[in-house]
XYZ file of C-alpha atoms in Angstrom:
405
model
C -12.677 -22.256 24.007
C -12.427 -20.146 20.930
C -9.060 -19.279 19.534
C -7.926 -15.799 20.287
C -8.046 -13.642 17.174
C -4.913 -11.850 16.117
C -5.182 -8.078 16.538
C -4.068 -5.834 13.713
C -2.250 -3.520 16.117
C 0.153 -6.346 17.027
C 1.260 -6.826 13.425
C 3.598 -3.836 13.300
C 7.046 -4.982 14.469
C 8.762 -3.084 17.228
C 11.710 -1.264 15.669
C 13.064 -0.005 18.984
C 15.169 -3.127 19.442
C 16.597 -3.004 15.964
C 19.979 -1.590 15.112
C 20.058 2.130 14.409
C 19.872 2.926 10.744
C 20.298 6.048 8.732
C 17.208 8.195 8.630
C 16.358 10.101 5.467
C 17.048 13.785 5.519
C 13.551 14.685 4.449
C 11.439 12.122 6.222
C 8.283 14.027 5.398
C 8.544 12.965 1.792
C 8.273 9.325 2.803
C 5.343 9.759 5.211
C 2.688 11.317 3.060
C -0.638 12.139 4.666
C -3.178 9.505 3.789
C -6.743 10.251 2.858
C -9.174 8.808 5.420
C -11.916 6.500 4.256
C -15.380 7.953 4.020
C -18.381 6.204 5.521
C -19.704 5.304 2.063
C -16.397 3.696 1.105
C -16.258 1.770 4.377
C -19.773 0.421 3.881
C -19.077 -0.467 0.261
C -15.907 -2.361 1.170
C -17.640 -4.108 4.061
C -20.490 -5.282 1.844
C -18.178 -6.333 -0.938
C -15.803 -8.440 1.160
C -18.313 -9.585 3.810
C -16.532 -7.941 6.716
C -17.585 -5.476 9.375
C -16.920 -1.739 8.909
C -14.670 -1.736 11.981
C -12.481 -4.447 10.444
C -12.275 -2.477 7.189
C -11.104 0.655 9.035
C -8.580 -1.304 11.074
C -7.274 -3.042 7.970
C -6.854 0.360 6.305
C -4.716 1.525 9.239
C -2.577 -1.613 9.042
C -2.217 -1.154 5.288
C -1.028 2.415 5.854
C 1.487 1.359 8.506
C 3.122 -1.258 6.330
C 3.125 1.116 3.365
C 4.850 3.797 5.455
C 7.390 1.259 6.737
C 8.168 0.202 3.190
C 8.578 3.805 2.022
C 10.894 4.602 4.934
C 12.970 1.543 4.154
C 13.268 2.595 0.536
C 14.212 6.102 1.659
C 17.005 4.758 3.850
C 18.307 2.679 0.961
C 18.270 5.687 -1.356
C 20.019 7.896 1.200
C 22.695 5.262 1.787
C 23.478 5.044 -1.931
C 23.841 8.837 -2.361
C 27.487 10.086 -2.318
C 28.488 12.348 0.530
C 30.137 15.739 0.066
C 29.203 19.199 -1.030
C 27.848 19.918 -4.416
C 30.045 22.445 -6.214
C 28.584 24.501 -8.981
C 30.770 25.879 -11.775
C 29.817 29.223 -13.200
C 29.061 29.096 -16.887
C 28.971 32.076 -19.182
C 25.716 32.543 -20.997
C 26.146 32.971 -24.757
C 25.537 36.466 -26.074
C 22.937 36.469 -28.774
C 24.384 38.801 -31.445
C 24.882 41.716 -29.047
C 27.544 44.360 -29.691
C 30.794 44.199 -27.805
C 30.013 47.334 -25.834
C 26.929 45.616 -24.410
C 29.074 42.696 -23.300
C 31.449 45.130 -21.590
C 28.542 46.835 -19.853
C 27.336 43.522 -18.498
C 30.805 42.573 -17.301
C 31.301 45.976 -15.577
C 34.202 47.057 -17.787
C 33.321 50.486 -19.150
C 36.721 51.142 -20.730
C 36.641 51.357 -24.493
C 39.898 51.024 -26.523
C 40.859 53.982 -28.624
C 41.514 51.975 -31.735
C 37.952 50.671 -31.697
C 36.333 54.022 -31.011
C 38.128 56.400 -33.410
C 35.061 58.581 -33.928
C 34.885 59.429 -30.239
C 38.653 60.203 -30.157
C 38.373 62.581 -33.097
C 35.569 64.514 -31.451
C 37.706 64.849 -28.322
C 40.621 66.210 -30.345
C 38.403 68.834 -31.978
C 36.997 70.008 -28.660
C 40.418 70.080 -27.048
C 41.996 72.226 -29.761
C 43.720 69.356 -31.497
C 45.910 68.568 -28.510
C 46.168 64.937 -27.554
C 47.496 64.454 -24.057
C 47.206 60.650 -24.268
C 44.411 60.515 -21.661
C 41.034 59.283 -22.790
C 38.177 61.081 -21.139
C 34.605 59.830 -21.148
C 31.877 61.967 -22.616
C 28.446 62.050 -21.033
C 26.812 61.111 -24.342
C 28.938 57.962 -24.613
C 28.211 56.910 -21.056
C 24.501 57.549 -21.470
C 24.494 55.508 -24.680
C 26.150 52.566 -22.945
C 23.904 52.916 -19.934
C 20.905 52.855 -22.249
C 22.190 49.678 -23.885
C 22.712 48.068 -20.482
C 19.213 49.080 -19.420
C 17.732 47.643 -22.594
C 19.550 44.343 -22.084
C 18.463 44.154 -18.462
C 14.908 44.988 -19.479
C 14.945 42.202 -22.059
C 16.244 39.759 -19.474
C 13.582 40.778 -16.972
C 10.919 40.435 -19.639
C 12.183 36.966 -20.526
C 12.180 35.989 -16.864
C 8.625 37.243 -16.447
C 7.492 35.331 -19.510
C 9.224 32.204 -18.242
C 7.604 32.622 -14.835
C 4.184 33.114 -16.417
C 4.624 29.973 -18.497
C 5.676 28.061 -15.409
C 2.644 29.278 -13.482
C 0.365 28.288 -16.338
C 1.948 24.841 -16.467
C 1.560 24.477 -12.707
C -2.102 25.444 -12.937
C -2.602 23.008 -15.791
C -0.877 20.229 -13.866
C -2.924 21.048 -10.771
C -6.144 20.805 -12.750
C -5.043 17.480 -14.215
C -4.131 16.197 -10.765
C -7.514 17.223 -9.411
C -9.241 15.419 -12.244
C -7.133 12.309 -11.714
C -7.855 12.392 -7.989
C -11.564 12.569 -8.688
C -11.358 9.704 -11.155
C -9.278 7.546 -8.803
C -11.317 8.255 -5.705
C -12.943 4.849 -5.916
C -9.643 3.099 -6.530
C -6.863 3.387 -3.998
C -3.714 4.558 -5.779
C -1.500 3.738 -2.831
C 0.046 0.292 -3.163
C 1.788 -2.043 -0.772
C 4.877 -3.522 -2.388
C 6.156 -7.073 -2.310
C 8.568 -6.344 0.515
C 5.887 -4.829 2.736
C 3.433 -7.626 1.971
C 6.078 -10.221 2.807
C 6.714 -8.479 6.135
C 2.961 -8.559 6.822
C 2.865 -12.311 6.228
C 5.922 -12.837 8.420
C 4.277 -10.913 11.258
C 1.257 -13.186 10.905
C 3.547 -16.193 11.272
C 3.301 -17.192 7.613
C 6.754 -17.714 6.153
C 6.657 -16.808 2.496
C 9.560 -16.055 0.227
C 9.734 -12.949 -1.912
C 9.142 -15.097 -5.000
C 5.949 -16.562 -3.553
C 4.657 -13.112 -2.627
C 5.550 -11.839 -6.093
C 3.625 -14.715 -7.691
C 0.602 -13.894 -5.543
C 0.763 -10.222 -6.537
C 1.041 -11.081 -10.217
C -1.860 -13.529 -9.950
C -4.035 -10.867 -8.360
C -3.140 -8.370 -11.082
C -3.559 -10.884 -13.910
C -6.890 -12.124 -12.570
C -8.744 -9.038 -11.290
C -10.785 -9.346 -8.147
C -14.042 -8.514 -9.888
C -13.449 -11.317 -12.345
C -12.765 -13.832 -9.563
C -15.829 -12.746 -7.605
C -18.000 -13.045 -10.706
C -16.702 -16.553 -11.302
C -17.590 -17.570 -7.761
C -21.049 -16.052 -8.070
C -21.620 -17.916 -11.334
C -20.463 -21.189 -9.817
C -22.937 -20.719 -6.968
C -25.733 -19.940 -9.442
C -24.828 -22.990 -11.526
C -24.828 -25.229 -8.452
C -28.230 -23.883 -7.426
C -29.653 -24.475 -10.888
C -28.297 -28.036 -10.848
C -29.960 -28.652 -7.492
C -33.271 -27.329 -8.810
C -32.982 -29.482 -11.925
C -32.120 -32.564 -9.874
C -35.103 -31.977 -7.601
C -37.495 -31.584 -10.514
C -36.180 -34.718 -12.228
C -36.461 -36.809 -9.052
C -40.000 -35.539 -8.513
C -40.957 -36.857 -11.945
C -42.079 -40.401 -12.672
C -38.637 -41.954 -12.952
C -37.658 -39.780 -15.874
C -33.903 -39.491 -16.345
C -34.068 -36.906 -19.062
C -32.485 -33.630 -18.039
C -33.737 -30.235 -19.090
C -31.656 -28.097 -21.462
C -31.273 -25.503 -18.745
C -29.683 -27.931 -16.300
C -27.339 -29.373 -18.909
C -26.149 -25.945 -19.873
C -25.705 -24.994 -16.252
C -23.614 -28.096 -15.658
C -21.400 -27.397 -18.635
C -21.008 -23.838 -17.416
C -19.830 -25.057 -14.048
C -17.364 -27.471 -15.600
C -15.778 -24.850 -17.768
C -15.956 -22.095 -15.172
C -15.806 -19.297 -17.728
C -19.330 -18.961 -19.104
C -22.278 -17.168 -17.599
C -25.744 -18.732 -17.435
C -28.841 -16.618 -17.921
C -31.444 -18.388 -15.788
C -34.315 -16.478 -17.359
C -33.594 -17.374 -20.981
C -31.492 -20.510 -20.579
C -28.719 -19.032 -22.685
C -25.089 -18.917 -21.746
C -22.774 -16.087 -22.587
C -19.019 -16.231 -22.783
C -17.309 -14.366 -19.969
C -13.708 -13.363 -20.378
C -11.325 -11.439 -18.195
C -11.067 -7.685 -18.768
C -8.710 -6.683 -21.523
C -6.889 -4.191 -19.338
C -4.341 -6.020 -17.198
C -1.544 -4.627 -15.132
C 0.738 -7.605 -14.620
C 3.752 -5.303 -14.248
C 2.350 -3.776 -11.065
C 4.701 -4.664 -8.211
C 2.240 -4.266 -5.373
C -1.343 -4.559 -4.191
C -3.907 -1.853 -3.600
C -6.023 -1.654 -0.473
C -8.893 -3.347 -2.294
C -6.628 -6.268 -3.177
C -5.289 -6.275 0.375
C -8.840 -6.757 1.671
C -9.345 -9.515 -0.881
C -6.289 -11.311 0.508
C -7.603 -11.017 4.057
C -11.130 -12.164 3.241
C -10.754 -14.733 0.442
C -7.260 -16.235 0.532
C -6.548 -18.876 3.113
C -3.977 -17.418 5.489
C -3.090 -20.126 7.990
C 0.125 -21.454 9.355
C 1.299 -24.660 7.786
C 2.119 -26.407 11.009
C 3.535 -29.878 11.221
C 2.417 -32.532 13.668
C 5.378 -31.770 15.911
C 4.478 -28.079 16.099
C 0.867 -28.909 16.967
C 1.950 -31.310 19.693
C 4.299 -28.657 21.063
C 1.466 -26.113 21.199
C -0.864 -28.586 22.905
C 1.856 -29.420 25.406
C 2.348 -25.745 26.223
C -1.403 -25.280 26.606
C -1.638 -28.264 28.940
C 1.160 -26.989 31.197
C -0.500 -23.556 31.219
C -3.772 -25.059 32.448
C -2.101 -27.448 34.897
C -1.380 -24.816 37.528
C -0.341 -27.224 40.300
C 1.841 -29.322 37.985
C 0.458 -32.722 39.032
C 0.090 -33.942 35.442
C -3.702 -33.653 35.302
C -6.123 -30.789 34.774
C -8.650 -30.549 37.574
C -11.580 -28.321 38.413
C -9.381 -26.228 40.683
C -6.923 -25.665 37.812
C -9.719 -24.438 35.527
C -11.104 -22.109 38.177
C -7.635 -20.694 38.926
C -6.884 -19.959 35.272
C -10.290 -18.379 34.627
C -10.070 -16.171 37.709
C -6.564 -15.060 36.761
C -7.688 -14.104 33.252
C -10.556 -12.073 34.669
C -8.390 -10.333 37.273
C -5.748 -9.442 34.690
C -8.484 -8.208 32.303
C -7.276 -10.645 29.667
C -10.207 -12.028 27.668
C -12.509 -10.732 30.384
C -15.189 -9.966 27.791
C -14.834 -13.337 26.063
C -18.056 -15.329 26.064
C -16.381 -18.672 26.803
C -14.462 -17.239 29.764
C -17.669 -15.758 31.159
C -19.487 -19.075 30.794
C -16.661 -20.942 32.528
C -16.698 -18.457 35.391
C -20.450 -18.969 35.845
C -20.218 -22.785 35.919
C -20.230 -24.519 39.288
C -18.000 -27.384 40.412
C -20.347 -30.149 39.305
C -20.682 -28.721 35.799
C -16.912 -28.341 35.467
C -16.335 -31.927 36.617
C -18.845 -33.188 34.061
C -17.101 -31.207 31.308
C -13.704 -32.624 32.289
C -15.035 -36.180 32.354
C -16.258 -35.724 28.787
C -12.659 -34.930 27.818
C -11.360 -38.069 29.569
C -10.721 -40.193 26.488
C -9.176 -43.256 28.196
C -11.699 -43.223 31.078
C -9.069 -43.327 33.796
C -10.710 -40.550 35.784
C -8.099 -37.890 34.959
C -7.723 -35.366 32.149
C -4.096 -35.861 31.137
C -1.917 -34.734 28.241
C -2.772 -37.855 26.244
C -6.449 -37.030 26.635
C -5.788 -33.522 25.306
C -4.046 -35.008 22.264
C -7.080 -37.173 21.603
C -9.535 -34.284 22.025
C -7.750 -31.600 20.001
C -6.301 -33.708 17.196
C -8.650 -34.126 14.192
């Protein structure tokens, strides 16, 4: 039977059983809406990494889930480090830019003017009052209107400055928006969203692959130091070099015992040995291929394109010991041995298959369907083929001998 493939939807850990943690105040900032993949992008990724479009879409959803989990975790850490308490603001007095003192008094609401600093106004009052000074300073309409005019001019200047500042801010926002639109258009082919080392480590742990943060960091740095395009080109060149060697070997063997190799085959072989030169099969010339000059080794994460490269090109298997494999085979044997007599019989196989079909577990699997269609004689013949020691029973020792390489 084929091994059951691991579904992407089972990779996200269930956080309901975890201890309650502080949630960020503005959770919306950590769960940004993600741009869906277009059909052209899905097809391009599927052709590039030799996967189906459905797998590419599902991988994009998994990538988004782990990215959101990582952002929420960072948000909780940031909120836990922020000090609690209210933020108190102290009022500061704006400096007056060479304005007269009367203007400052108008702004502060104090319209009283000392007599010693306004002698001209006091003299005019004495003349109008017949030279009698009763010690009470009365305000003249002209003086009040003058101060009101000054206050209005100052307020008008402030409003004008605020309008200019607001216009500048709007222009800067428009300029930034245009730049963002241009950057979004330029980066449409490249996913800007990255999955950090912590999220990638959690992804590996959910797959059952125990990797330390240092190992994940080394993998991320290797992917950023050696771009994916460069690695794929190297593999394509190695395949072309191997094909050219095979053609050269066939032509030399077809000759009359000649051991002389053609210049094209010798150059192709040297290209394969070095692994960094490109062979032009049409002209027989080799060109030096180097990695792109632009490298981003400081990038602490992988993009979705690199995430697909990890899934499709890097070997992701559990490093299981012999004891773990024997334990898994033992569990499988006890699962198939429904009656517990120490041997797997035809009745045990039929019981397990019928239970899987009734529970709609692997009901659409091709192997399960074939087993359900087999009769008793065919099942007995299949079990006898698995009887390694020829004792007439399919026991646990026979399963060890069948499944072990």
